[in-house]
Short mmCIF file of C-alpha atoms and ligand atoms in Angstrom, two decimals:
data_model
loop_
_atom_site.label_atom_id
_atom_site.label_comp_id
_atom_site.label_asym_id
_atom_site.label_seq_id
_atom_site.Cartn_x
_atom_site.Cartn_y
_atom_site.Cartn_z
CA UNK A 4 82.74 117.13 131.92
CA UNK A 5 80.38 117.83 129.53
CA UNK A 6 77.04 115.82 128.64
CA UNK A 7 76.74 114.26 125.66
CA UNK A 8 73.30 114.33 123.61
CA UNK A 9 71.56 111.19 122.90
CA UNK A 10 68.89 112.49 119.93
CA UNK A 11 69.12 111.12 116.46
CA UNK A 12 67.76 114.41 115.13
CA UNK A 13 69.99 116.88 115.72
CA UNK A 14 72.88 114.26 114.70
CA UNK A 15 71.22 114.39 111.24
CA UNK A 16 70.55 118.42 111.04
CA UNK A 17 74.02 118.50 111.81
CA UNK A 18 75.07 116.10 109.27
CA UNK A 19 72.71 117.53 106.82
CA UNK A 20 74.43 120.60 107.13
CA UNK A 21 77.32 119.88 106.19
CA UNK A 22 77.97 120.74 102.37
CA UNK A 23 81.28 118.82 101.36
CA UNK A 24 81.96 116.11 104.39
CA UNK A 25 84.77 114.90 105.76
CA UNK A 26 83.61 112.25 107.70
CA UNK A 27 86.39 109.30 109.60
CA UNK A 28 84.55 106.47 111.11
CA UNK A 29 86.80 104.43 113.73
CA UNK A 30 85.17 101.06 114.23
CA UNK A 31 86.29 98.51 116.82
CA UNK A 32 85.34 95.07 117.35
CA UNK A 33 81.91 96.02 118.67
CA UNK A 34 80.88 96.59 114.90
CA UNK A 35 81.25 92.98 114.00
CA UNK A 36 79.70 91.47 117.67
CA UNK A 37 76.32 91.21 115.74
CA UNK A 38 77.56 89.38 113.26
CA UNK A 39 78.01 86.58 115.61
CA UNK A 40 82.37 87.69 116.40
CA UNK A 41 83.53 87.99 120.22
CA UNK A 42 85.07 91.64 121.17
CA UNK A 43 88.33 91.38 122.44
CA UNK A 44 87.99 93.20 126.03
CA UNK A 45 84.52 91.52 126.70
CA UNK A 46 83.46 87.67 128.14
CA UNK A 47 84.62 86.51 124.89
CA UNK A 48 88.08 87.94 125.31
CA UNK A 49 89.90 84.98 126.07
CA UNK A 50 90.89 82.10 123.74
CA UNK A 51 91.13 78.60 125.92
CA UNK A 52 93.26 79.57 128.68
CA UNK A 53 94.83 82.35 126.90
CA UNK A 54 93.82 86.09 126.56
CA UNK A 55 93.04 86.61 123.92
CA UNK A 56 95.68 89.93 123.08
CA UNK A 57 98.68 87.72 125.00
CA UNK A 58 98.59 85.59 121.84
CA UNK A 59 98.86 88.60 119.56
CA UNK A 60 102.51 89.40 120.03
CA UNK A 61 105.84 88.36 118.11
CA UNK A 62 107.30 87.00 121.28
CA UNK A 63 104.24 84.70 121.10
CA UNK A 64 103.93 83.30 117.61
CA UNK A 65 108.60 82.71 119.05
CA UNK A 66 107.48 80.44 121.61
CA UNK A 67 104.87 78.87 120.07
CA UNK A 68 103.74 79.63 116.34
CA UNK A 69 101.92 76.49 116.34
CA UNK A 70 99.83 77.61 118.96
CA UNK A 71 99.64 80.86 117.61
CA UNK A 72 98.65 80.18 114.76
CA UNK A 73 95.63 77.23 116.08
CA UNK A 74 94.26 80.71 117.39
CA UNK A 75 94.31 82.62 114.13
CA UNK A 76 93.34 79.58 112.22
CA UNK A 77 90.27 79.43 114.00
CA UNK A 78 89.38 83.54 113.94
CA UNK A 79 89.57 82.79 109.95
CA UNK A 80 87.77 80.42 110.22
CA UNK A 81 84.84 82.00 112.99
CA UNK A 82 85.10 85.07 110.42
CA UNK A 83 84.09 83.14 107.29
CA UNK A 84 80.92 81.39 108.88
CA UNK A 85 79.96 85.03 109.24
CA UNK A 86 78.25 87.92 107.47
CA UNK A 87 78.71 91.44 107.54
CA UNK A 88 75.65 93.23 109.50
CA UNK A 89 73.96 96.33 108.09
CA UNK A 90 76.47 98.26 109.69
CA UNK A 91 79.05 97.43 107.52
CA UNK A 92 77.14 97.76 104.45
CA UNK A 93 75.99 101.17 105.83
CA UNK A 94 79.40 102.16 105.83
CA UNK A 95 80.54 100.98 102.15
CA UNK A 96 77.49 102.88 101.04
CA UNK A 97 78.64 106.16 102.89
CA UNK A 98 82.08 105.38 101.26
CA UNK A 99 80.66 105.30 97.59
CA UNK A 100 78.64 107.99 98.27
CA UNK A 101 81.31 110.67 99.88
CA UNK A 102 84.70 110.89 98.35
CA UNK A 103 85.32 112.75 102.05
CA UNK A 104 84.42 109.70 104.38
CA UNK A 105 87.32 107.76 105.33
CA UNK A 106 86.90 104.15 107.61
CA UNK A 107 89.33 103.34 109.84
CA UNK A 108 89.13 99.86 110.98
CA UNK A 109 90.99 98.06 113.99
CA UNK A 110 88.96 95.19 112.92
CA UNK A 111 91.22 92.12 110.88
CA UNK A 112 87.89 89.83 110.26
CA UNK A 113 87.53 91.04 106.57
CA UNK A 114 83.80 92.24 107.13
CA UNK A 115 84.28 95.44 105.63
CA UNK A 116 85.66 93.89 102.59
CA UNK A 117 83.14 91.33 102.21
CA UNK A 118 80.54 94.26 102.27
CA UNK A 119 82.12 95.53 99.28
CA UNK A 120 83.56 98.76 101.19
CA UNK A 121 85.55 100.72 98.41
CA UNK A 122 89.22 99.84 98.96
CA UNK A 123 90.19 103.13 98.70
CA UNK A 124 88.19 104.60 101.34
CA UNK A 125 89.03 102.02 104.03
CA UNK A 126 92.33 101.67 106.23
CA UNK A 127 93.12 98.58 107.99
CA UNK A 128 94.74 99.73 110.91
CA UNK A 129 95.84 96.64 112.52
CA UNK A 130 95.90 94.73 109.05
CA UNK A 131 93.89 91.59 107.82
CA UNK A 132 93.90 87.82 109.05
CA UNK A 133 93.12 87.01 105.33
CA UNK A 134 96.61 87.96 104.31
CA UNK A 135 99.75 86.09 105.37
CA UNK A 136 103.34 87.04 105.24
CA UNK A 137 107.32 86.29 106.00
CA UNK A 138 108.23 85.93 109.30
CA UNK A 139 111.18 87.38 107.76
CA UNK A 140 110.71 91.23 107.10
CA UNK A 141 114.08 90.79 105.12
CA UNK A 142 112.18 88.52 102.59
CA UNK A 143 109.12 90.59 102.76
CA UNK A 144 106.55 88.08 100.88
CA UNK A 145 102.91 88.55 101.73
CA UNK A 146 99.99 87.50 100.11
CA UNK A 147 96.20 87.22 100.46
CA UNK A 148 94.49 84.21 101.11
CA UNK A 149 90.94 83.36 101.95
CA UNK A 150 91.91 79.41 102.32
CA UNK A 151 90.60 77.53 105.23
CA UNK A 152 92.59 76.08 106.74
CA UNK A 153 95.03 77.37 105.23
CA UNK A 154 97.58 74.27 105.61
CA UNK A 155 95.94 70.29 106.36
CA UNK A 156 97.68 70.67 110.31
CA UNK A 157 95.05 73.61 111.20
CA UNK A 158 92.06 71.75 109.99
CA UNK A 159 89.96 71.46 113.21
CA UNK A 160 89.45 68.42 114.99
CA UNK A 161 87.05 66.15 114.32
CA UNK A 162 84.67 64.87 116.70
CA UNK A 163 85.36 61.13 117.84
CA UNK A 164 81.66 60.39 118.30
CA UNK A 165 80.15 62.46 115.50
CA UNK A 166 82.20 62.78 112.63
CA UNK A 167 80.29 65.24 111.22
CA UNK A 168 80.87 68.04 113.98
CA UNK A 169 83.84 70.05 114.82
CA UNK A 170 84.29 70.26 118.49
CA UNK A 171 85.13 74.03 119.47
CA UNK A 172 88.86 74.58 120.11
CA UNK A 173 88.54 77.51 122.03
CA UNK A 174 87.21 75.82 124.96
CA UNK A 175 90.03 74.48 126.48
CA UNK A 176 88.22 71.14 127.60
CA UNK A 177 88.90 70.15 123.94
CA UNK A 178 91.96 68.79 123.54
CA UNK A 179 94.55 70.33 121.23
CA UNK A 180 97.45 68.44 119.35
CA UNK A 181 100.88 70.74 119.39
CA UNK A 182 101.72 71.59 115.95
CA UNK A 183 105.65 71.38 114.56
CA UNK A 184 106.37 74.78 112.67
CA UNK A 185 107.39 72.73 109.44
CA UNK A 186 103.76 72.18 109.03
CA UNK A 187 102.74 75.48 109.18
CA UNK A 188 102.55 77.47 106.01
CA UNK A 189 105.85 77.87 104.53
CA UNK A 190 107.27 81.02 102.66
CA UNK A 191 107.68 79.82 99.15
CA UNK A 192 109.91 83.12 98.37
CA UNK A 193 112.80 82.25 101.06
CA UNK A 194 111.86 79.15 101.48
CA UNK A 195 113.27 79.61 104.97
CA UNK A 196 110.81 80.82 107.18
CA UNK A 197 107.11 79.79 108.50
CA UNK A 198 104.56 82.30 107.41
CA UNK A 199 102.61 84.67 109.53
CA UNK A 200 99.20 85.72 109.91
CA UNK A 201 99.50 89.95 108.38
CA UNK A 202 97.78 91.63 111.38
CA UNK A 203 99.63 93.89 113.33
CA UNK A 204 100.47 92.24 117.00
CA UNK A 205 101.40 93.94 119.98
CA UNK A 206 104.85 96.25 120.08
CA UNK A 207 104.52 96.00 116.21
CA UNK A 208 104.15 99.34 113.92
CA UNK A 209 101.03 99.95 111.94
CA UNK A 210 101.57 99.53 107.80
CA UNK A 211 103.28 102.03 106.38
CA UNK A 212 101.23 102.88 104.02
CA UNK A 213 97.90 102.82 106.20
CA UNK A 214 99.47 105.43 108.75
CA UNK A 215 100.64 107.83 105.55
CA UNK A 216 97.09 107.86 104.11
CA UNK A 217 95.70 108.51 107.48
CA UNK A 218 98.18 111.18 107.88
CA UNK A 219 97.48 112.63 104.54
CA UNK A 220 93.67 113.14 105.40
CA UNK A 221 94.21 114.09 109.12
CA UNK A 222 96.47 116.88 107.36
CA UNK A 223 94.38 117.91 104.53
CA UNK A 224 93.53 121.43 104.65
CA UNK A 225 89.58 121.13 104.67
CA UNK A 226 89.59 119.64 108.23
CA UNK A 227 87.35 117.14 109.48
CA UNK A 228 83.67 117.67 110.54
CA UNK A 229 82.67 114.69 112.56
CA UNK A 230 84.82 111.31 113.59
CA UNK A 231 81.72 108.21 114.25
CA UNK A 232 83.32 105.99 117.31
CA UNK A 233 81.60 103.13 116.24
CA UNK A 234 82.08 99.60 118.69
CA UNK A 235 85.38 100.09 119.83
CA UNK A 236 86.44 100.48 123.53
CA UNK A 237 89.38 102.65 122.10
CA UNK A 238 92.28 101.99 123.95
CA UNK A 239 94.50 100.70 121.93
CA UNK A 240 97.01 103.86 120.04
CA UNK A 241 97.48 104.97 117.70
CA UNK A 242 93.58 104.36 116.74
CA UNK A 243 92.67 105.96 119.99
CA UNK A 244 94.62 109.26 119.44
CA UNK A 245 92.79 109.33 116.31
CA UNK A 246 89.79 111.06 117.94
CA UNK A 247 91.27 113.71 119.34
CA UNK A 248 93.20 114.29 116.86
CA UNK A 249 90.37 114.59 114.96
CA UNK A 250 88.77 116.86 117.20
CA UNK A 251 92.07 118.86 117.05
CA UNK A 252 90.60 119.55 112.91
CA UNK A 253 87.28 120.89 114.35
CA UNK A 254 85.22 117.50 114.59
CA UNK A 255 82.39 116.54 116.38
CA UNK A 256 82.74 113.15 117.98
CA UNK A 257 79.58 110.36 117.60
CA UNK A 258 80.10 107.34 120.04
CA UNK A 259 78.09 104.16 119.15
CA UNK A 260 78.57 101.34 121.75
CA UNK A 261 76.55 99.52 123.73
CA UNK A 262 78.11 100.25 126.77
CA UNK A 263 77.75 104.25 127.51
CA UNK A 264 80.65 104.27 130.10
CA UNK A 265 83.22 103.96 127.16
CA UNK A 266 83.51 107.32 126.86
CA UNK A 267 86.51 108.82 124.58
CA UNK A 268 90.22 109.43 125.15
CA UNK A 269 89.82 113.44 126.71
CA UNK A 270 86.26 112.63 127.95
CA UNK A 271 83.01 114.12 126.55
CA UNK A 272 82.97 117.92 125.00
CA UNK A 273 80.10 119.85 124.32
CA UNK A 274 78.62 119.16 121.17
CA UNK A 275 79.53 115.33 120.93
CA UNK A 276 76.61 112.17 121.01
CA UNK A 277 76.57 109.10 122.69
CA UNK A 278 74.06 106.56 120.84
CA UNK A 279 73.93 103.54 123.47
CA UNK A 280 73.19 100.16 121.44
CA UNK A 281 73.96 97.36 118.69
CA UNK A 282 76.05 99.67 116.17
CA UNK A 283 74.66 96.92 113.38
CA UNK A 284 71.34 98.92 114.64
CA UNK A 285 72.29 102.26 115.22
CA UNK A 286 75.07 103.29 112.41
CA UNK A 287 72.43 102.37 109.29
CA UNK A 288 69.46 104.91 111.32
CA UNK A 289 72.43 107.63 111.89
CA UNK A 290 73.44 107.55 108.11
CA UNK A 291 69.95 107.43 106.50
CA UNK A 292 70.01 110.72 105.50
CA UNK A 293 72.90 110.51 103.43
CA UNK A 294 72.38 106.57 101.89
CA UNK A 295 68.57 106.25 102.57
CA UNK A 296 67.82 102.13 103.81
CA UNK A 297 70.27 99.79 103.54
CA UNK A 298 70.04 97.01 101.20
CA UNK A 299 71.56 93.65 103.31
CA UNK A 300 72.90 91.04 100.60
CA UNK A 301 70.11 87.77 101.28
P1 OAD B 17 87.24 95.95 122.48
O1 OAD B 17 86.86 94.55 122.80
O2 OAD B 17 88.30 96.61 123.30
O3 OAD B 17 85.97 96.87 122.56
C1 OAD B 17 84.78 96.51 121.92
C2 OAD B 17 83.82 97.62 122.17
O4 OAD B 17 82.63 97.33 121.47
C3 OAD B 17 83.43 97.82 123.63
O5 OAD B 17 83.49 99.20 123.91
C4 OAD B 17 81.99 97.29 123.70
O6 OAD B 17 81.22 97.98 124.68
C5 OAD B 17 81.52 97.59 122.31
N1 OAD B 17 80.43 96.74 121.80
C6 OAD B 17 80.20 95.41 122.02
N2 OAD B 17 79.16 94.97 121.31
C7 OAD B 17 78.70 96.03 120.59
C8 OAD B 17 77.65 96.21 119.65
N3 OAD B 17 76.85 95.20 119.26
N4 OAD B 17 77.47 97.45 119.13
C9 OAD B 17 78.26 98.49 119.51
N5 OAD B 17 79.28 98.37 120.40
C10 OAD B 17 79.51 97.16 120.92
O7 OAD B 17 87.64 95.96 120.92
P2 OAD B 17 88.42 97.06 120.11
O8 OAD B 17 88.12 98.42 120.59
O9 OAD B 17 88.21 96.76 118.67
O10 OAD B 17 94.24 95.11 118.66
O11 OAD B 17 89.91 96.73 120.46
C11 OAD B 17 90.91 97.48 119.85
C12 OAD B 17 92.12 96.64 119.59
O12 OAD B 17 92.51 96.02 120.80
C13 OAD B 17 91.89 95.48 118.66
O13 OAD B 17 92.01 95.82 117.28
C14 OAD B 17 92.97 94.56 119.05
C15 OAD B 17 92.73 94.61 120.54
O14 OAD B 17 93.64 94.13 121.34
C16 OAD B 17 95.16 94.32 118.08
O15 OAD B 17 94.98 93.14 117.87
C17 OAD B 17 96.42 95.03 117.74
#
């Protein structure tokens, strides 16, 4: 297998060179971990007793939606105490400034978006906790909302001897009431059915319309020049066929991660970079050429 380099510098000849890029960035969990969010594979991948993925299935949210959705409740709210790093901002500024540069994101936490990452250059793979839909596919509502929490039943507990705190749910020391599914949030177009967080769980397809405009730029004619791996241990397909499919169009693969032995689906090829670190770090130095410092919201 072949070595990969590790110098910044000729990552940015080669990205210098480049006269019209097309340029995918695949980001995982990793990129958000320095904004203060838990990865899914690492110590933080479990949820009380739970792991963490065994609660992201439809056969889940059937035996317990309650539960379920305690769990998703909770990442909204985790993800709104947050801010996006300079990674994420790095990346909305490579979006405005290269009509080739597509982002596509396994991540649901709504970082990108609160970064102010053009809509159109970003594809949320595995969809968004801050939209809810149907449990019924047949009724098909869905809508976004940023509320939290989203019904009075998820509000987090409050702590008996300080009422001021919020004792943290995921440990599983704190005690957790079970919650009926009539007070979770309702559909109000069928009027039938509970609603559901809009991220893609296990055994589910990706959206539609997310896997067409990936197709479309996979397929366009110009290629793609270099796919950025950025924080994500990818495993999980169709996001991790993604690279060498990309490779497939003539791209050079760019691994940021913190751990080096996450090497890519097909292993390392001559030509490709590993840059071992924080990607809230790394990804702003990488794309400096291109969108000079980044400017981090205070
Ligand atoms: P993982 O938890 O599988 O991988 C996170 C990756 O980020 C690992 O490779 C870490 O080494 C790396 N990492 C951690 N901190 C980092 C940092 N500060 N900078 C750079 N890298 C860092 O998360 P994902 O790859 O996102 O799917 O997981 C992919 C999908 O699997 C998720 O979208 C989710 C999950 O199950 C669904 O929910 C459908």
């Amino acid at each position: 297998m072949a070595t990969p380099r590790t110098d910044t510098a000729s990552f940015h000849a080669y990205l210098s060179s480049l006269q019209y890029p097309r340029i995918i960035a695949l980001c995982g969990a990793g990129l958000s971990a320095s904004s203060g969010l838990p990865t899914f594979r690492g110590p933080g991948g479990y949820w009380r007793t739970h792991e963490a993925t065994s609660l992201a299935t439809p056969g889940a949210f059937l035996c317990d939606a309650g539960l379920v959705w305690q769990f998703y409740s909770y990442r909204r709210h985790m993800a709104l105490s947050v801010k996006p790093n300079p990674a994420h901002y790095a990346l909305a500024e490579l979006s405005r400034k290269l009509p080739g540069f597509q982002c596509f994101s396994q991540n649901v936490d709504g970082l990108h978006q609160r970064a102010d990452h053009p809509r159109e250059g970003l594809q949320l793979l595995h969809g968004t906790l801050f939209e809810v839909k149907c449990w019924s596919e047949n009724c098909g509502y869905r809508e976004e909302n940023f509320t939290d929490p989203i019904v009075p039943a998820l509000a987090l507990p409050v702590d008996g001897k300080d009422p001021t705190a919020t004792p943290d749910i995921s440990d599983p020391k704190v005690p957790l009431s079970r919650i009926p599914i009539e007070s979770l949030p309702q559909c109000p177009r069928c009027k039938r059915n509970a609603l559901r967080p809009g991220v893609v769980w296990f055994g589910e397809q990706l959206p539609m319309q997310v896997l067409r405009n990936v197709e479309n730029y996979l397929n366009d004619l110009a290629g793609v020049d270099l796919i950025l791996v950025i924080g994500t241990s990818a495993k999980v397909y169709p996001a991790a066929g993604y690279v060498q499919e990309a490779r497939q169009r003539g791209a050079k693969v760019a691994v940021i991660n913190m751990d080096a032995n996450d090497v890519p689906a097909g292993g390392w090829e001559d030509g490709d970079w590993m840059f071992k670190g924080d990607a809230a770090v790394i990804v702003p130095e990488l794309l400096k050429p291109v969108i000079g410092e980044v400017v981090v919201p205070s």
